Short mmCIF file of C-alpha atoms in Angstrom, two decimals:
data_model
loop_
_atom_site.label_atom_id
_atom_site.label_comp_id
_atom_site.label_asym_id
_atom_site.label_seq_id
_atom_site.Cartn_x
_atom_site.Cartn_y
_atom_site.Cartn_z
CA UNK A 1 11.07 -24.16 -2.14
CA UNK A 2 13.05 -24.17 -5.12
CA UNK A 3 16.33 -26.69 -4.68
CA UNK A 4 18.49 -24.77 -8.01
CA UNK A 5 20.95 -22.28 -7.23
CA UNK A 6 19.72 -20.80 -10.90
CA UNK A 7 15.96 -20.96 -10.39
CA UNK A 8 12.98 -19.87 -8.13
CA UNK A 9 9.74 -20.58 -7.89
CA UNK A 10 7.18 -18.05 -8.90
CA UNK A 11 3.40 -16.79 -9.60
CA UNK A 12 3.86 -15.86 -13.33
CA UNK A 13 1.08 -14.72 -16.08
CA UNK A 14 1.50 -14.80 -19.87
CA UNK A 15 -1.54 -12.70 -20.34
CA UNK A 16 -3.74 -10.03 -18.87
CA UNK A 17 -7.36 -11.42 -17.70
CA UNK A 18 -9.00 -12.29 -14.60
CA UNK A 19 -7.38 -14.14 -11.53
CA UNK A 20 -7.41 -17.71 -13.21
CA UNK A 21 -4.24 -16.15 -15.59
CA UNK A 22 -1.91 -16.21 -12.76
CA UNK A 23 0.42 -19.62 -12.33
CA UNK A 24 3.15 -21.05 -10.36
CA UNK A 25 6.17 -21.32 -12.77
CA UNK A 26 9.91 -22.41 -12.42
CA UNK A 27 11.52 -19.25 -13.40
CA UNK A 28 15.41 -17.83 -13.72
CA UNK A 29 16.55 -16.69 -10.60
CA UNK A 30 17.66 -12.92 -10.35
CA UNK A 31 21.28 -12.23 -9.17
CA UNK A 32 22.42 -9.15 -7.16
CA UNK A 33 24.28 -6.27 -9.07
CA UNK A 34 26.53 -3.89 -7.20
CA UNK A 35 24.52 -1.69 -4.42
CA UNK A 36 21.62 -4.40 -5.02
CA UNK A 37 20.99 -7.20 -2.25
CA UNK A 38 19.36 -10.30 -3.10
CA UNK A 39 16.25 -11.32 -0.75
CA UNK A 40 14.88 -14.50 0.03
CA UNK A 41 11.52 -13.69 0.04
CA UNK A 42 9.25 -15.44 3.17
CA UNK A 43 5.85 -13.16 2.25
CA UNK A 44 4.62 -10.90 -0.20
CA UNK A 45 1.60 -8.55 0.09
CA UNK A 46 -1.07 -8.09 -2.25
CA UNK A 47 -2.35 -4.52 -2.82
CA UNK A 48 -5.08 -3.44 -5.00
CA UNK A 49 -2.37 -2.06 -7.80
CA UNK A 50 -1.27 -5.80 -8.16
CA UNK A 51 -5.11 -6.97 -9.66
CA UNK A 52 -5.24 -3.78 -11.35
CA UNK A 53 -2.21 -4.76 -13.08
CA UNK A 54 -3.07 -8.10 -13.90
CA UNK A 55 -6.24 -7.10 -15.58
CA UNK A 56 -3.88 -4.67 -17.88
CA UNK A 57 -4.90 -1.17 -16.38
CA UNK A 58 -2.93 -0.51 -12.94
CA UNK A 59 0.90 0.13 -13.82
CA UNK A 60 0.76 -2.49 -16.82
CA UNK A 61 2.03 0.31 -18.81
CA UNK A 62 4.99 0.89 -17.29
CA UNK A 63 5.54 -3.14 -17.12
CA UNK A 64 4.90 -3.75 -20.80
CA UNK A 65 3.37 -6.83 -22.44
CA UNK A 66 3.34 -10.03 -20.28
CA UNK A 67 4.82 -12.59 -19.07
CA UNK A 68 5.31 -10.43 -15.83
CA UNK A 69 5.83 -11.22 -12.25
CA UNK A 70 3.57 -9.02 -9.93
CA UNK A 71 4.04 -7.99 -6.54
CA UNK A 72 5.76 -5.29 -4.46
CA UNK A 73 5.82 -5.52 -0.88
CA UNK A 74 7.87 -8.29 0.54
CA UNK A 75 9.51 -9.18 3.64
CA UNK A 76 12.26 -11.69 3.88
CA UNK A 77 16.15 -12.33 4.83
CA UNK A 78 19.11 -11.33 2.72
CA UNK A 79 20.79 -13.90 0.98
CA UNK A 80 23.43 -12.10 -1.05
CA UNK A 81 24.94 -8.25 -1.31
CA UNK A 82 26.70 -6.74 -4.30
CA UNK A 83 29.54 -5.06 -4.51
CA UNK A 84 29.30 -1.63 -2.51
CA UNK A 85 26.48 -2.84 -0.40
CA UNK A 86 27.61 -1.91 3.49
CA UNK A 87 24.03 -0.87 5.26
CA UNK A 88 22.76 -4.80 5.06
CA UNK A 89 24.50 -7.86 5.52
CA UNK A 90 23.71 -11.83 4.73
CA UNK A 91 21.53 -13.18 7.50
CA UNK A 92 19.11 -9.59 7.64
CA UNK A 93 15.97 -9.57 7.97
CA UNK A 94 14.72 -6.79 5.48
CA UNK A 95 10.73 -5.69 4.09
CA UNK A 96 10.51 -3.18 1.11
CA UNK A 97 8.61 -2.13 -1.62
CA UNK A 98 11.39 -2.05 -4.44
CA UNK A 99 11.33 -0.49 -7.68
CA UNK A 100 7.74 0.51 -7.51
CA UNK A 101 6.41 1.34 -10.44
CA UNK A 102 8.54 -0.68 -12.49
CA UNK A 103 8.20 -4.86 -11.84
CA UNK A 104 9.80 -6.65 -8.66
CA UNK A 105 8.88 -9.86 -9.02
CA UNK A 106 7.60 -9.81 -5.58
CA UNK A 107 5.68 -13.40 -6.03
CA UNK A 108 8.71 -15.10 -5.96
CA UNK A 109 11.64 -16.85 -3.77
CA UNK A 110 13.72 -14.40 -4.50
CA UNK A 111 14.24 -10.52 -5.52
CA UNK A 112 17.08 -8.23 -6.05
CA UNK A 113 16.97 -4.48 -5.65
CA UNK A 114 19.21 -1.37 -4.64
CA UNK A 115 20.00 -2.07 -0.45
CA UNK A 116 18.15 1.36 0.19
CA UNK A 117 14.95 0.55 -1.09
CA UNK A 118 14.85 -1.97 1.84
CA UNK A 119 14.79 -1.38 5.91
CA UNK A 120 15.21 -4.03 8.46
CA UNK A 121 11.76 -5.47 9.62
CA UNK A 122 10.01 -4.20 12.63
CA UNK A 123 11.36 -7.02 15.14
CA UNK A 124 7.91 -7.17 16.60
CA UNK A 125 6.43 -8.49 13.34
CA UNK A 126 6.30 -12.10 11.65
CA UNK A 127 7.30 -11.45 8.18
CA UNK A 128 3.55 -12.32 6.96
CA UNK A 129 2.64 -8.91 8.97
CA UNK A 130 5.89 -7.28 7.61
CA UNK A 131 5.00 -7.76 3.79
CA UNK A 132 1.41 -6.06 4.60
CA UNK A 133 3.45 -2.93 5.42
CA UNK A 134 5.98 -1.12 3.02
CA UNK A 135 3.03 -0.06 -0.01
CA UNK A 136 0.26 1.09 2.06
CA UNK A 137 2.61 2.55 4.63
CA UNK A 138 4.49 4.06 2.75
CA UNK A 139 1.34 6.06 0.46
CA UNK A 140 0.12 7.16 3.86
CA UNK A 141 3.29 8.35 5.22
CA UNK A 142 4.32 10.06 2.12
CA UNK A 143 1.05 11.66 1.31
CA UNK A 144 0.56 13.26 5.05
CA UNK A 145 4.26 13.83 5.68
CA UNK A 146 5.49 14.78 2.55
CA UNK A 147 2.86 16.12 0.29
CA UNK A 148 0.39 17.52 2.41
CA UNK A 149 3.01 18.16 5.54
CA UNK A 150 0.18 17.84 8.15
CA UNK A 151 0.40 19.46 11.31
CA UNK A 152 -1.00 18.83 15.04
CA UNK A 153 -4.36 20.22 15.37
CA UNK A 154 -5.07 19.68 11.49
CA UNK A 155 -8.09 17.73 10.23
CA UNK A 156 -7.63 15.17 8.31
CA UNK A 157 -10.49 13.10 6.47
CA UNK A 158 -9.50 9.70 5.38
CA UNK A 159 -11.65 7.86 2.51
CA UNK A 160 -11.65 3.80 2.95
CA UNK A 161 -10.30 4.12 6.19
CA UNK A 162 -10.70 0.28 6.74
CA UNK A 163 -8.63 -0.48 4.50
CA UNK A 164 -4.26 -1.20 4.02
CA UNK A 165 -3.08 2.22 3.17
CA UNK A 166 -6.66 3.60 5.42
CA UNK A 167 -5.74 1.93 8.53
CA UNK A 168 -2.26 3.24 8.33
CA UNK A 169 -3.60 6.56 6.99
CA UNK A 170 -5.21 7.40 10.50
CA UNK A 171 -3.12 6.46 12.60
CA UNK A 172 0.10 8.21 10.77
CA UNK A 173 -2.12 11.26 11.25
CA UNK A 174 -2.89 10.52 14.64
CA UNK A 175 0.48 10.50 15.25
CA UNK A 176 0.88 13.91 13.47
CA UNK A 177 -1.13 15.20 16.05
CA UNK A 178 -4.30 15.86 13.78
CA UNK A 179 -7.93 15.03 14.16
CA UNK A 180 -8.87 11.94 12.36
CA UNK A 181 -12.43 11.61 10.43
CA UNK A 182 -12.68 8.41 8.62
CA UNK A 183 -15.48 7.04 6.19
CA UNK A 184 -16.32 3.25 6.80
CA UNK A 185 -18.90 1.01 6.98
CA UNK A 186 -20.31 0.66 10.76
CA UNK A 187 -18.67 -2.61 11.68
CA UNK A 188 -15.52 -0.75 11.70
CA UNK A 189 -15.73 1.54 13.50
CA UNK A 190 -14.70 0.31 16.86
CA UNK A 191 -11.55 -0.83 15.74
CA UNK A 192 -10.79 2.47 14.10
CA UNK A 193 -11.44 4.35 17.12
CA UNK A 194 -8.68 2.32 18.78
CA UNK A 195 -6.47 2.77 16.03
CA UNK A 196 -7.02 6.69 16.04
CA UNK A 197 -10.22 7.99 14.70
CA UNK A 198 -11.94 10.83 16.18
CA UNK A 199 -15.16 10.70 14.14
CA UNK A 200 -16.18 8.51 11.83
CA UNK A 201 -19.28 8.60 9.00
CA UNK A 202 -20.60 5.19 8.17
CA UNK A 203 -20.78 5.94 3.84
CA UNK A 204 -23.41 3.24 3.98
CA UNK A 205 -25.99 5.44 5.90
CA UNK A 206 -24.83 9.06 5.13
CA UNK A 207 -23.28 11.31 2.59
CA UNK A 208 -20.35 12.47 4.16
CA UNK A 209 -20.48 15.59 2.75
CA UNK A 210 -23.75 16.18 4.79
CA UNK A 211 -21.96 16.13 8.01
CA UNK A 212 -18.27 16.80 7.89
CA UNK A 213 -16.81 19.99 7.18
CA UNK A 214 -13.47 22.04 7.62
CA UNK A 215 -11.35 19.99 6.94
CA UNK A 216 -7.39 20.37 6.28
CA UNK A 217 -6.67 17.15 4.16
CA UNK A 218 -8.38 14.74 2.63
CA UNK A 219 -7.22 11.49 1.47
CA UNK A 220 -9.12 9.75 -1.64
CA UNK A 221 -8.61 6.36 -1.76
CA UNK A 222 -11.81 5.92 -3.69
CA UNK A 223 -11.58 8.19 -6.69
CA UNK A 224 -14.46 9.34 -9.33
CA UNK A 225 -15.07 6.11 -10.48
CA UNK A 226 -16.83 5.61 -6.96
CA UNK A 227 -19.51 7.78 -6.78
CA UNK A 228 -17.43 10.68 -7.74
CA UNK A 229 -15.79 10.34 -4.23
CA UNK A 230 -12.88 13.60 -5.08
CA UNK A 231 -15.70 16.14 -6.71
CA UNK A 232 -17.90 15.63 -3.24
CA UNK A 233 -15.17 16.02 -1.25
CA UNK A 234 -14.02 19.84 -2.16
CA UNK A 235 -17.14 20.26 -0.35
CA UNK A 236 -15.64 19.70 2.86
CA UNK A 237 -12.55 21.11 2.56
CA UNK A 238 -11.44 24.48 4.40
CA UNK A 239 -10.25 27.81 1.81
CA UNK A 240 -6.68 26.51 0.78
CA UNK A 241 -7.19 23.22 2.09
CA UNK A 242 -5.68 20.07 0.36
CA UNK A 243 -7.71 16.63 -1.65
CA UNK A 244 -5.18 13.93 -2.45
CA UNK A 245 -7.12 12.09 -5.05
CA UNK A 246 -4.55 8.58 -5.27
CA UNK A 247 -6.43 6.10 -7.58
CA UNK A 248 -7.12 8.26 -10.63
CA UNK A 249 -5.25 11.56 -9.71
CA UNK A 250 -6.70 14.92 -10.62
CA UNK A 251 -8.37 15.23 -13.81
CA UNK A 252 -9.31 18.79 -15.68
CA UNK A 253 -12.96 18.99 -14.57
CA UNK A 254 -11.52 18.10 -10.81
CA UNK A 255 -8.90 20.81 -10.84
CA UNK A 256 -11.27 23.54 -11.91
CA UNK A 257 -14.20 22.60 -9.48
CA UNK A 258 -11.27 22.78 -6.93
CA UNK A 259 -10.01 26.30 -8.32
CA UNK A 260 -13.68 27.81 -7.66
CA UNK A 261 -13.79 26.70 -4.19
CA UNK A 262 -10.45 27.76 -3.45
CA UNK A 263 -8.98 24.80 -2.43
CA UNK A 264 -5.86 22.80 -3.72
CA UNK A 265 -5.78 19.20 -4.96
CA UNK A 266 -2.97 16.97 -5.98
CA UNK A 267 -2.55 13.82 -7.69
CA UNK A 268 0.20 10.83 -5.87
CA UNK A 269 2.26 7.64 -6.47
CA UNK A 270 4.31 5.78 -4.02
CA UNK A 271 7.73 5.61 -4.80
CA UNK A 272 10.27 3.63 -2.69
CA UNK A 273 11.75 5.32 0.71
CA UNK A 274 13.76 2.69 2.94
CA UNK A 275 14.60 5.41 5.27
CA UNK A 276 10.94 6.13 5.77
CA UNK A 277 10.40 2.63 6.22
CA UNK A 278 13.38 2.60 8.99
CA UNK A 279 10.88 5.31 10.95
CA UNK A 280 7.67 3.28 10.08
CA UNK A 281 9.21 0.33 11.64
CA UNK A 282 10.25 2.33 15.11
CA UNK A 283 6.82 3.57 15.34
CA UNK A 284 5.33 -0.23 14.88
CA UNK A 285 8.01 -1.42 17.52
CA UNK A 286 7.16 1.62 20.10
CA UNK A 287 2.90 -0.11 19.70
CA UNK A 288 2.41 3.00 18.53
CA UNK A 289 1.48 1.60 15.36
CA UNK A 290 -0.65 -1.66 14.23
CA UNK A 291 -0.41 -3.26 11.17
CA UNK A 292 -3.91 -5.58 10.20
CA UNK A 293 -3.69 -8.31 8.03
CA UNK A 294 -7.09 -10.15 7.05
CA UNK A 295 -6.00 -13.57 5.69
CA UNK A 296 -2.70 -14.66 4.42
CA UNK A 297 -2.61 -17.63 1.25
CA UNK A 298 -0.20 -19.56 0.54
CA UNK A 299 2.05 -18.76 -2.82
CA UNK A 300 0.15 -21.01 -4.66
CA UNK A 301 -3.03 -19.57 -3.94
CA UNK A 302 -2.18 -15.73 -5.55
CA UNK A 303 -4.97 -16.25 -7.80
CA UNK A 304 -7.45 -16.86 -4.49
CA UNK A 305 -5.95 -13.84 -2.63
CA UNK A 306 -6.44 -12.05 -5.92
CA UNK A 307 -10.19 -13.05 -5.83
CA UNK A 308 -10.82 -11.94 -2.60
CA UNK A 309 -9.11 -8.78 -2.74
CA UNK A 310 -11.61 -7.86 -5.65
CA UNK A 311 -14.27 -8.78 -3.68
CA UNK A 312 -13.78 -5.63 -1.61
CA UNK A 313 -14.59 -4.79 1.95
CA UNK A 314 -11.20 -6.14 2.95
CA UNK A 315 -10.05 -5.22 6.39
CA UNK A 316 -6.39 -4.52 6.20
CA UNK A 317 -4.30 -6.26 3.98
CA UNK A 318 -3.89 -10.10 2.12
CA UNK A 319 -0.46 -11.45 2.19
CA UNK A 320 1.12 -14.36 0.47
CA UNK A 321 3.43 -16.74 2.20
CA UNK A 322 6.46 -17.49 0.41
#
């Protein structure tokens, strides 16, 4: 921990490139303007956007040219409020995914942001299992609440259900009331049965298209890249029924295949919701939702967690301990 009242510690890069670019870096240390809180950051999640970022595809266009500080789920305790600030307090403890897309600094001691972007942490969660939360959450609850306003007795086919935003993906909709189908490799699929799942296709062994069919929603959180994950799936879909394609959104070719069949697609982005975050956190405390988080590193190891996110496969979420 940083002893300067002026600087932090942080995981900075200079360039775009594989893990080995990121570095641990004495940096300034941000100060709270009015309606922003400062937040002494105790863990940080690492999401797929983050890697995607540092290689210089992800939302490195809206961050610009390096040096940048990645990271946008973080859990911690609020040091400071500005002026106007009266729904946190010193002492708080807060997670958030602030100013997503734009940078947050989340690999750091410290961030500042807007009070509402944040929501006091479930109280039944260390903050390591807190920082795993706010960006997957938060996709999930805004693409099934929001966008594609699921209702009980919907069905809703998740894509990577394993994985962060996945795991929270089917049990949001179980919650909704709908009838979970997940795709997964076979391993998982005990644990995503407890979680929520109703059936589940291991993509390993079949073509999911071959044996799941009227469906409401689905949820891409492969894209085209993957073995053209979105085009197969309009084959599964009910008339009128909804694909969410999140990594690449919907492209020309995808939107017309999608007109012929009569279905509706749409593109998403997370943006920042502490008030959905207050309701994520009431389900977590209730046990009626679980948060997973594989492995946590410690700050200095971003670069390692970064590594093994790539890898794939991951179970949950990697968080970084502040």
């Amino acid at each position: 921990m940083s002893t300067s009242t002026s600087t932090m510690r942080a995981v900075v890069q200079d360039t775009t490139g594989g893990p080995e670019v990121l570095r641990v870096a004495e940096v300034e240390r941000p100060r709270p303007l009015p309606t922003e809180v400062l937040v002494r950051v105790r863990a940080a999640g690492v999401n797929p956007v983050d890697w995607k970022t540092r290689q210089g595809a992800g939302m490195a266009g809206v961050l610009g040219e390096p040096p940048f500080i990645l990271g946008w789920d973080v859990s911690g305790v609020v040091e400071e409020v500005g002026f106007g600030v009266t729904t946190l307090a010193p002492g708080d403890e807060v997670y958030g995914m602030p100013w997503f897309p734009r940078e947050a600094g989340g690999y750091a001691e410290f961030v500042t942001a807007p009070s509402r972007q944040f929501a006091v942490k479930p109280a039944s969660l260390s903050h390591e299992e807190a920082a795993a939360v706010p960006l997957a959450a938060l996709t999930a609850w805004q693409i099934l609440v929001d966008t594609a306003r699921v209702t009980a007795g919907q069905r809703v086919l998740v894509h990577a259900a394993a994985g962060g935003v996945g795991h929270f993906a089917v049990q949001f909709a179980r919650h909704l009331g709908a009838r979970v189908v997940g795709t997964a490799r076979e391993s998982r699929h005990e644990w995503l049965r407890r979680l929520g799942a109703a059936e589940l296709v291991d993509y390993t062994a079949q073509r999911f298209e071959d044996v799941v069919e009227d469906v409401d929603v689905v949820i891409d959180l492969l894209g085209e890249d993957l073995d053209a994950t979105s085009t197969r799936s309009l084959k599964v879909l009910r008339k009128g029924g909804l694909l969410v394609a999140v990594p690449g959104g919907v492209g020309p070719e995808l939107r017309r295949a999608a007109d012929e069949r009569g279905v509706r697609t749409s593109g998403f982005l997370v943006e920042p919701d502490g008030a959905a975050l207050t309701t994520i956190a009431a389900l977590i405390d209730k046990g009626e939702v679980a948060v997973e988080v594989e492995d946590v590193f410690p700050l200095e190891e971003a670069a390692r967690a970064h590594a093994r996110g790539e890898d794939g496969h991951t179970r949950g979420k990697l968080v970084l301990r502040v």
